[in-house]
XYZ file of C-alpha atoms in Angstrom:
471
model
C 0.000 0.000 0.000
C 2.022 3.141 -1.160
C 1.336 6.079 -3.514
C 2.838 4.570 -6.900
C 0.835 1.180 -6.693
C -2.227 -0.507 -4.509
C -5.254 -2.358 -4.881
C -6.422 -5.726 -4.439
C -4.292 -8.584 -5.915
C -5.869 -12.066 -6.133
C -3.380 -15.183 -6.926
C -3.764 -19.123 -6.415
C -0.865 -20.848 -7.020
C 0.574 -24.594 -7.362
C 4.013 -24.234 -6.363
C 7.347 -26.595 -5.321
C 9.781 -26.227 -2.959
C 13.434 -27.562 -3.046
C 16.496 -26.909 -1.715
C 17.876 -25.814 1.875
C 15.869 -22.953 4.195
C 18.666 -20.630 3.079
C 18.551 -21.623 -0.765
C 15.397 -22.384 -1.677
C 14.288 -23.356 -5.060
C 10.771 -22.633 -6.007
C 9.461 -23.741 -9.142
C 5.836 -23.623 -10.230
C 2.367 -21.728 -11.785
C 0.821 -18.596 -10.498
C -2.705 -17.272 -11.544
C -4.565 -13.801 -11.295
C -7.621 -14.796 -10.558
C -10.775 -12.466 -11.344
C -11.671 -10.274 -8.594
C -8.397 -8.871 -8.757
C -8.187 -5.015 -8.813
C -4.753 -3.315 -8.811
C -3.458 0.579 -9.598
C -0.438 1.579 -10.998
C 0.310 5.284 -11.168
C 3.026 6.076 -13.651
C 5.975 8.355 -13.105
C 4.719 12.211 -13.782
C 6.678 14.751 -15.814
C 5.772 17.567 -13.937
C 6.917 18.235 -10.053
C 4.886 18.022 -6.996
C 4.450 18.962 -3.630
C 5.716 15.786 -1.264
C 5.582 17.424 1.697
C 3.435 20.149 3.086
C 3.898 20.720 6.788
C 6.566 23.605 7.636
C 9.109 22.592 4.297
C 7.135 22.702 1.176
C 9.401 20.151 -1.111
C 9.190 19.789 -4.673
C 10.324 16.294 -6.069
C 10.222 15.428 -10.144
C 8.541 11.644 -9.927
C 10.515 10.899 -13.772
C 13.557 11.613 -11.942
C 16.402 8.852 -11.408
C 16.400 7.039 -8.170
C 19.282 9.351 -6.819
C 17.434 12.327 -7.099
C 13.711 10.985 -5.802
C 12.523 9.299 -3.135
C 9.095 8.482 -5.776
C 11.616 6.113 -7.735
C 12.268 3.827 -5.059
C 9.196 1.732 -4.524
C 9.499 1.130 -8.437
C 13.088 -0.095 -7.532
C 10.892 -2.743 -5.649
C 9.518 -3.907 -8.969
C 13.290 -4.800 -10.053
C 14.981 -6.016 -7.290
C 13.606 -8.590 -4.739
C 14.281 -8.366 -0.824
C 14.924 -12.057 -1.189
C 18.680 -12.978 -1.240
C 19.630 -16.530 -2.036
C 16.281 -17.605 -3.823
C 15.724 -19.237 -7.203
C 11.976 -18.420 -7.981
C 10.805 -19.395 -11.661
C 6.611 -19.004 -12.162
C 4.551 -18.845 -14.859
C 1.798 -16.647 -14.562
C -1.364 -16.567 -16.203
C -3.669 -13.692 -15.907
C -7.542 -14.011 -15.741
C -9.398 -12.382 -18.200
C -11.402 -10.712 -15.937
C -8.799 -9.074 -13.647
C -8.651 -5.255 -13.528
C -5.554 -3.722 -14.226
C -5.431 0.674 -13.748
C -2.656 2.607 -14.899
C -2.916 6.323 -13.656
C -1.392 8.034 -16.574
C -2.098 12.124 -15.317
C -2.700 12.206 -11.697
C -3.470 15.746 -11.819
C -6.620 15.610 -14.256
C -7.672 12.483 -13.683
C -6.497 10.536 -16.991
C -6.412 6.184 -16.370
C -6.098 3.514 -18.208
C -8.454 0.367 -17.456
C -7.562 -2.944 -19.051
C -8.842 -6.568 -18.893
C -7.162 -9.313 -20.735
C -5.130 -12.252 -20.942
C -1.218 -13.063 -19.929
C 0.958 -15.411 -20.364
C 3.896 -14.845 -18.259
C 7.222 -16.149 -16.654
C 8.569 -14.254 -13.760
C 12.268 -15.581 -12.373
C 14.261 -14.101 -8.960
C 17.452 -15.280 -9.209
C 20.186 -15.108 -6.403
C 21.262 -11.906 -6.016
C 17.435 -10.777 -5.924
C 17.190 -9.324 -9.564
C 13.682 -9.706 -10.853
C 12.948 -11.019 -14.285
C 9.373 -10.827 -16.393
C 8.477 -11.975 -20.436
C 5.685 -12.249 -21.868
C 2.738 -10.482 -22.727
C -0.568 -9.531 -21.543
C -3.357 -8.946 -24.847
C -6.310 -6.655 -24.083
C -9.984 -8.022 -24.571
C -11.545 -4.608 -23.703
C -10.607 -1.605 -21.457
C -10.855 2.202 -21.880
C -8.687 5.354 -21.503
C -10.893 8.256 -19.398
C -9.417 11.421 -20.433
C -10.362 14.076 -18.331
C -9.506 17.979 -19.067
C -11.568 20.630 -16.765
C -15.383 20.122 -16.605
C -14.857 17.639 -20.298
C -14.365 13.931 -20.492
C -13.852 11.832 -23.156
C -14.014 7.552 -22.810
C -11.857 6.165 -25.640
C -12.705 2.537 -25.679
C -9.543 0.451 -26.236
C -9.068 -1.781 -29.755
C -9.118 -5.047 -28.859
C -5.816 -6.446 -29.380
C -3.878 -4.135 -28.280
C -0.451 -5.863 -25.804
C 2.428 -5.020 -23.100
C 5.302 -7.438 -23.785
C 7.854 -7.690 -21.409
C 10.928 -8.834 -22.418
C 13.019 -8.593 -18.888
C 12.905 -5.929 -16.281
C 9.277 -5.487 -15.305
C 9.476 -1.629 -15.311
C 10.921 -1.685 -19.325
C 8.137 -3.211 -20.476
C 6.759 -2.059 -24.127
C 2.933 -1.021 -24.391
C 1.239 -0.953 -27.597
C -2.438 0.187 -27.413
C -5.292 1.895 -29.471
C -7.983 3.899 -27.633
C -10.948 4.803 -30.369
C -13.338 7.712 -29.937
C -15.962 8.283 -32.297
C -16.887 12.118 -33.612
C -20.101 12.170 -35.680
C -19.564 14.917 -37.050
C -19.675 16.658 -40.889
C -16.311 17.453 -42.965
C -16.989 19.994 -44.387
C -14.575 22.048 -42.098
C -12.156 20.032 -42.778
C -11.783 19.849 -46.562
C -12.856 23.589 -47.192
C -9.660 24.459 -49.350
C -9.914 21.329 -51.313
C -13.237 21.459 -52.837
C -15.143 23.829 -55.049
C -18.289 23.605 -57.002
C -21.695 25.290 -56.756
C -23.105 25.657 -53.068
C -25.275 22.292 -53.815
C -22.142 20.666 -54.398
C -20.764 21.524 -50.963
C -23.827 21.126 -48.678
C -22.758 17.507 -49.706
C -19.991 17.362 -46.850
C -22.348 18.927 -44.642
C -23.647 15.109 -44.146
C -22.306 13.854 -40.720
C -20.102 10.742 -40.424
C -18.352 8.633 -38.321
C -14.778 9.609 -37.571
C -12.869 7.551 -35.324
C -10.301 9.537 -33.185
C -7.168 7.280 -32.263
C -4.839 7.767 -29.082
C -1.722 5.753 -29.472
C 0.142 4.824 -26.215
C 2.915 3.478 -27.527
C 6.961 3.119 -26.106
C 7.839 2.174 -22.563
C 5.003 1.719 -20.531
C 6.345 3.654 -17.101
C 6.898 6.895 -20.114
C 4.393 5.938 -22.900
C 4.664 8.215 -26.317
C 0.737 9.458 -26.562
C 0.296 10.480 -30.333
C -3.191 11.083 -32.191
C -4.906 10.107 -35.475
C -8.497 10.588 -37.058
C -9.911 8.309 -39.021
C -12.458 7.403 -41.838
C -13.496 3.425 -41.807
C -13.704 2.167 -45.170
C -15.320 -0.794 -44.436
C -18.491 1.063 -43.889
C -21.576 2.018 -45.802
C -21.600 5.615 -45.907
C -24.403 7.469 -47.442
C -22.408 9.820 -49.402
C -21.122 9.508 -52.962
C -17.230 7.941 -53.072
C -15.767 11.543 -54.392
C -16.876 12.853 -50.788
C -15.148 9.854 -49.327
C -12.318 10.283 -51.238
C -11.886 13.860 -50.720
C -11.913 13.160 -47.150
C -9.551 10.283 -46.883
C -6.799 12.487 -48.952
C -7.016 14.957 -46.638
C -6.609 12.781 -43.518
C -3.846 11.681 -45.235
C -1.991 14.904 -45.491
C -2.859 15.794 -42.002
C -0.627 12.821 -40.400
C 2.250 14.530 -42.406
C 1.616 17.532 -39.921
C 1.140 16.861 -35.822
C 0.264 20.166 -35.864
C -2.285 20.218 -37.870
C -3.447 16.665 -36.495
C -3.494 17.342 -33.131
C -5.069 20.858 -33.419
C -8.508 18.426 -35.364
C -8.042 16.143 -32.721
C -8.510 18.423 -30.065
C -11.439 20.802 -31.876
C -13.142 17.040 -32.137
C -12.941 16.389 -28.670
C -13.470 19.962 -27.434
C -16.534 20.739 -30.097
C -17.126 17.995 -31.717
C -16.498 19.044 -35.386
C -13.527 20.482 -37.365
C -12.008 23.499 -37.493
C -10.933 25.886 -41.064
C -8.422 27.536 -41.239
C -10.343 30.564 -39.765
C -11.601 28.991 -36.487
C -14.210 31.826 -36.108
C -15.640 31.057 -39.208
C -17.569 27.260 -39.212
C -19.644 25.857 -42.127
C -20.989 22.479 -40.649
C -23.999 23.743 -39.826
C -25.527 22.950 -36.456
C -28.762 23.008 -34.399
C -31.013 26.261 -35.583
C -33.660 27.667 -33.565
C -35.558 25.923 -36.700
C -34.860 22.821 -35.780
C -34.450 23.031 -32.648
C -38.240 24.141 -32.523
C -39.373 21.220 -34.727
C -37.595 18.794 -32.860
C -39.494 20.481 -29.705
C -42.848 20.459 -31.549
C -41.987 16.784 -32.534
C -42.094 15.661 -29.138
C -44.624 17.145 -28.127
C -47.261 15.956 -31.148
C -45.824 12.479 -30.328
C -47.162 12.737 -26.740
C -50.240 14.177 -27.944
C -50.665 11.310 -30.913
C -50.193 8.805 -28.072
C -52.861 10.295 -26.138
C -55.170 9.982 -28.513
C -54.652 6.621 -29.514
C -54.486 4.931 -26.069
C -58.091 3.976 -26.540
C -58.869 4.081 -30.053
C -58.716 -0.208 -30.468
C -60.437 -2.296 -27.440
C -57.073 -4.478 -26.336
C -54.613 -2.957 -28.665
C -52.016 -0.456 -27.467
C -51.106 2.434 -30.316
C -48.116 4.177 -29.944
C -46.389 7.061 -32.565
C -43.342 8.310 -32.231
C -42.115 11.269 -34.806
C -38.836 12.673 -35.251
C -37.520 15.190 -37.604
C -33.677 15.688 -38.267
C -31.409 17.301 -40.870
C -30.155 15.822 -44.102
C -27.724 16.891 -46.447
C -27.279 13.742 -48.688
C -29.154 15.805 -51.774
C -26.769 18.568 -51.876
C -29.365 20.579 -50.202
C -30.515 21.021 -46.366
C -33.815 19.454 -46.020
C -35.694 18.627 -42.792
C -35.876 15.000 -42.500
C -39.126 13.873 -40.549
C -39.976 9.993 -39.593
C -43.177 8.681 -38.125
C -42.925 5.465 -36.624
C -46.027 3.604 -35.802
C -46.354 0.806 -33.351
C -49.078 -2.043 -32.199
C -49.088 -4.396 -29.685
C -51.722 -6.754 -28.522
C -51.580 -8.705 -25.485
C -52.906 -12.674 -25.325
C -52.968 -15.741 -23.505
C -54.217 -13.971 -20.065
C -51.498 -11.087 -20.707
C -48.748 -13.550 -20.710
C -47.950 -13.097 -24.856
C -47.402 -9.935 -26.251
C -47.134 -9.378 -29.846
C -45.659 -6.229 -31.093
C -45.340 -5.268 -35.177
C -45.029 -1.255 -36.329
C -42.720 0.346 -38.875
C -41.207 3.672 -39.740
C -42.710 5.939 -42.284
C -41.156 9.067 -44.274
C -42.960 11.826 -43.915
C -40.649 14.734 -45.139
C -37.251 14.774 -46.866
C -35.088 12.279 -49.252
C -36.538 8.687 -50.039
C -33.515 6.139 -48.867
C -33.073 4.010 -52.087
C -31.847 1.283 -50.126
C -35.136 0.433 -48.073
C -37.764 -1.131 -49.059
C -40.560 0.982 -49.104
C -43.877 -1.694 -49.082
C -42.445 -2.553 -45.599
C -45.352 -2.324 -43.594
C -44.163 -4.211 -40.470
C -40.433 -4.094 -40.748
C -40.482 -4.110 -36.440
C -41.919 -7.294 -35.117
C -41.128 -8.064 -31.024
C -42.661 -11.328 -29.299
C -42.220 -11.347 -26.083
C -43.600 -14.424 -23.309
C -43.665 -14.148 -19.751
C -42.248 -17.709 -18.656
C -43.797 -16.438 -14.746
C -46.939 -15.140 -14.025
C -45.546 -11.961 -12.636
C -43.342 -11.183 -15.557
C -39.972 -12.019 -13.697
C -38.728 -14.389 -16.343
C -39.827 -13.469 -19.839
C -38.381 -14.801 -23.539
C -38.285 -12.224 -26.535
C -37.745 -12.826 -30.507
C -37.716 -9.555 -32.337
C -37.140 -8.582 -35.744
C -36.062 -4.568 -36.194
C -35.727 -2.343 -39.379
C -33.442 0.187 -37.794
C -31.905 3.678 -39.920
C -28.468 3.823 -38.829
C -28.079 7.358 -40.653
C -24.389 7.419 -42.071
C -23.269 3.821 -40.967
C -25.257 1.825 -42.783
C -28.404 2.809 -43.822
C -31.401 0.494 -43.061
C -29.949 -2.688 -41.266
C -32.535 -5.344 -40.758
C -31.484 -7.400 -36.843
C -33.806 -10.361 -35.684
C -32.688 -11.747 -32.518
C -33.688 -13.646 -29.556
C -33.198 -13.424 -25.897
C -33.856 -14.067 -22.207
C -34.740 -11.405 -20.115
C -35.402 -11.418 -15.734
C -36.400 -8.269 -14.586
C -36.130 -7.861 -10.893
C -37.745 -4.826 -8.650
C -35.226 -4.149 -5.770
C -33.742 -1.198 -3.381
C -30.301 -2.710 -2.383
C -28.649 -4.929 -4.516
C -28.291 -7.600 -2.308
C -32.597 -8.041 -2.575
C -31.896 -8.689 -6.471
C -30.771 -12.532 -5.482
C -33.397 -12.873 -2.507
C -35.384 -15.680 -3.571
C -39.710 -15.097 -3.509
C -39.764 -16.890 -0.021
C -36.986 -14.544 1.433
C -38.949 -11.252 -0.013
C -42.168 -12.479 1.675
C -40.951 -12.729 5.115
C -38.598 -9.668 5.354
C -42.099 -7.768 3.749
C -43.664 -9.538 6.817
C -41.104 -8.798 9.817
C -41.210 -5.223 7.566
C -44.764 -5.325 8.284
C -44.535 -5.964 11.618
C -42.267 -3.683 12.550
C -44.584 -0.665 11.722
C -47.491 -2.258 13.192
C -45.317 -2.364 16.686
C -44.374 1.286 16.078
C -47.885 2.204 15.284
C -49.131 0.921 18.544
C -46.014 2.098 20.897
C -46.730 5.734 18.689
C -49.970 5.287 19.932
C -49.500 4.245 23.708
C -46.965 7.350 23.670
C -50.326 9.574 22.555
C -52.047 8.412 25.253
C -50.035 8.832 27.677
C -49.671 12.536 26.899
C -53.399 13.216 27.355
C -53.646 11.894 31.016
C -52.167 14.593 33.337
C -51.365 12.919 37.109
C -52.965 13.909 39.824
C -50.073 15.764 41.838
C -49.857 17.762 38.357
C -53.439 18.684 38.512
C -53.465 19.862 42.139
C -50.969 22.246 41.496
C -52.651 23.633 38.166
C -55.490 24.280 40.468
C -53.687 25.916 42.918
């Protein structure tokens, strides 16, 4: 417990001993099992007070270990306290251990990584510590934090630490992703021309993926940016946009500058910047639409309303949304209705659901099929009689916008749905609720009556009380 690493570290192992008391020789396999939680706060660049009372002391943590007192429990990490041993393990690492690596302690930024290791850790006489292998990431995140904004980059699956001796030299390799829906028109202002029509085109919004690259020694990582344009995607835009785009992306890694200044406006504003960053043509949220979106919801409540009772044992519900497209060339105000009706059968315990979505205003997508009449269709069964354990099949039309158009998911799954105050009540079995409702029960019914006795007791002054009232 110190201020470089802590936490909870969780290990079986199925080791042998050899040897004398003062040699021993250990040989054997070590696992991190899964309820293992440990912090490691890497070395900071920037001095800080280590001392406050009388003395303030300022001490540079990426100092060497004759200059700081922060290097020295990292020195633990290399050499062992144990003289004469010979300690070989191989270590395997759960998949769902937690791993933290503090990378700013001053804002806030950390890493958090689950994956899997496969490791071999040696101590050899003298006490020097020895580590290879390498630990893959299955999924994690990197929280970046900066003032009242945070960003959550979700970590590429993939991404490794190899170690390849010392435990504190060990290279990290890993890919954070944040996606910016945002339009490029900002972006590639200098590079196209055309009538206006032309260049409401890149007024569209689409997926960019922002990249942060840890990459180098993991107690210094290098952090470097990228943005990027998938190509394996279905983007509703013509291929010159795409193009256009994906050139210019491609000029901007040859400048950091200009890279991380994008990067930044992406994760500050959400959208590009020109070269005059007073001056912005991706549009944005007018008072217009801002106002239709408003009305939307509220004629959707209203529409719902109305139709709660129009059909004896059918529920009726209408949704409507309006948006902004720019896939013509042109801004146009995109509206949707989507209609929905469910019936209920079998004493309540089947419900069948079937609606579909309906284009009221704006382009036609060429890609759906427009004699769809039920492209949503949910079954769901309650497997209980109070709706605890319930089945559901579904089949959903869904507009994805700039991904992929209209993607058509069927699925099936198993769904409990538990009522509860305190977690712990979510595994209480129906017996268990019962009587702690009961002894809950009777609890108030004692305070009631003692409430009541109390009352009572008030009203009825004694007689030594009275006398001297009357006196």
């Amino acid at each position: 417990d110190n201020k470089l690493f802590y936490g909870k570290m969780v290990f079986s192992t199925n080791l042998t001993v050899k040897g004398t008391p003062t040699n021993p020789i250990i040989d054997g396999d070590l696992t991190v099992n899964d309820k293992t939680d440990f912090t490691v706060v890497l070395p900071q660049s920037t001095p800080g007070v280590e001392k406050r009372d009388g003395i303030v002391r300022f001490v540079d943590r990426s100092a060497t270990e004759e200059d700081s007192l922060f290097m020295r429990p990292y020195d633990s990490l290399k050499i062992s306290p144990l003289q004469g041993y010979d300690v070989s393990l191989n270590i395997k690492v759960d998949k769902a251990a937690i791993f933290n690596m503090i990378v700013d302690a001053a804002n806030g930024d950390f890493l958090m990584l689950k994956g899997d290791g496969q490791l071999t850790a040696g101590i050899d006489a003298s006490g020097k510590i020895t580590l290879v292998g390498s630990y893959e990431i299955d999924q994690g995140s990197y929280n970046l934090s900066f003032n009242f904004l945070k960003r959550k980059f979700d970590i590429q699956k993939g991404s490794r630490i190899v170690w390849t001796g010392e435990p504190t030299t060990a290279q990290i390799n890993v890919t954070g992703i944040y996606i910016a829906n945002t339009a490029p028109i900002d972006l590639v202002q200098g590079q196209i021309g055309g009538t206006p029509a032309e260049q409401n085109i890149y007024k569209q919004k689409l997926p960019f993926e922002v990249h942060l690259l840890l990459q180098g020694e993991l107690l210094k990582p290098t952090i470097t940016f990228d943005v990027i344009l998938p190509g394996d995607k279905n983007y509703n835009v013509s291929d010159a946009v795409i193009n256009t785009v994906q050139t210019k992306l491609t000029q901007m890694r040859e400048e950091p500058s200009e890279m991380n200044k994008q990067v930044f406006a992406l994760l500050l504003l959400n959208r590009f910047v020109g070269e005059d960053p007073f001056s912005s043509s991706g549009g944005g949220l007018t008072a217009g639409t801002f106002a239709m979106q408003s009305v939307s919801r509220l004629l959707s409540e209203q529409l719902n309303a109305l139709a709660s009772n129009l059909i004896q044992g059918v529920d009726v519900n209408l949704d409507l949304a309006t948006t902004q497209d720019y896939t013509t060339g042109t801004q146009q105000n995109r509206t949707d209705l989507n209609v929905g009706i469910s019936k209920r059968l079998l004493s309540d315990r089947l419900t069948v659901s079937v609606g579909s979505d309906f284009e009221l205003q704006g382009p036609m997508q060429s890609n759906r099929a427009q004699n769809n009449l039920a492209g949503n269709i949910s079954i769901n069964y309650k497997l209980s009689k109070d709706g605890k354990y319930m089945l559901r099949a579904y089949r959903k039309n869904d507009y994805t916008g700039e991904l992929d158009g209209y993607v058509i998911e069927t699925g099936i799954g198993f769904v409990i749905s538990v009522d509860y105050n305190r977690f712990r009540q979510i595994l209480m079995s129906k017996e268990q609720r019962k009587k702690k409702r009961e002894i809950r029960n009777d609890n108030k019914q004692i305070k009631k009556t003692d409430d009541a006795k109390k009352e009572s007791e008030k009203t009825i002054t004694p007689p030594s009380k009275a006398k001297e009232n009357v006196q």
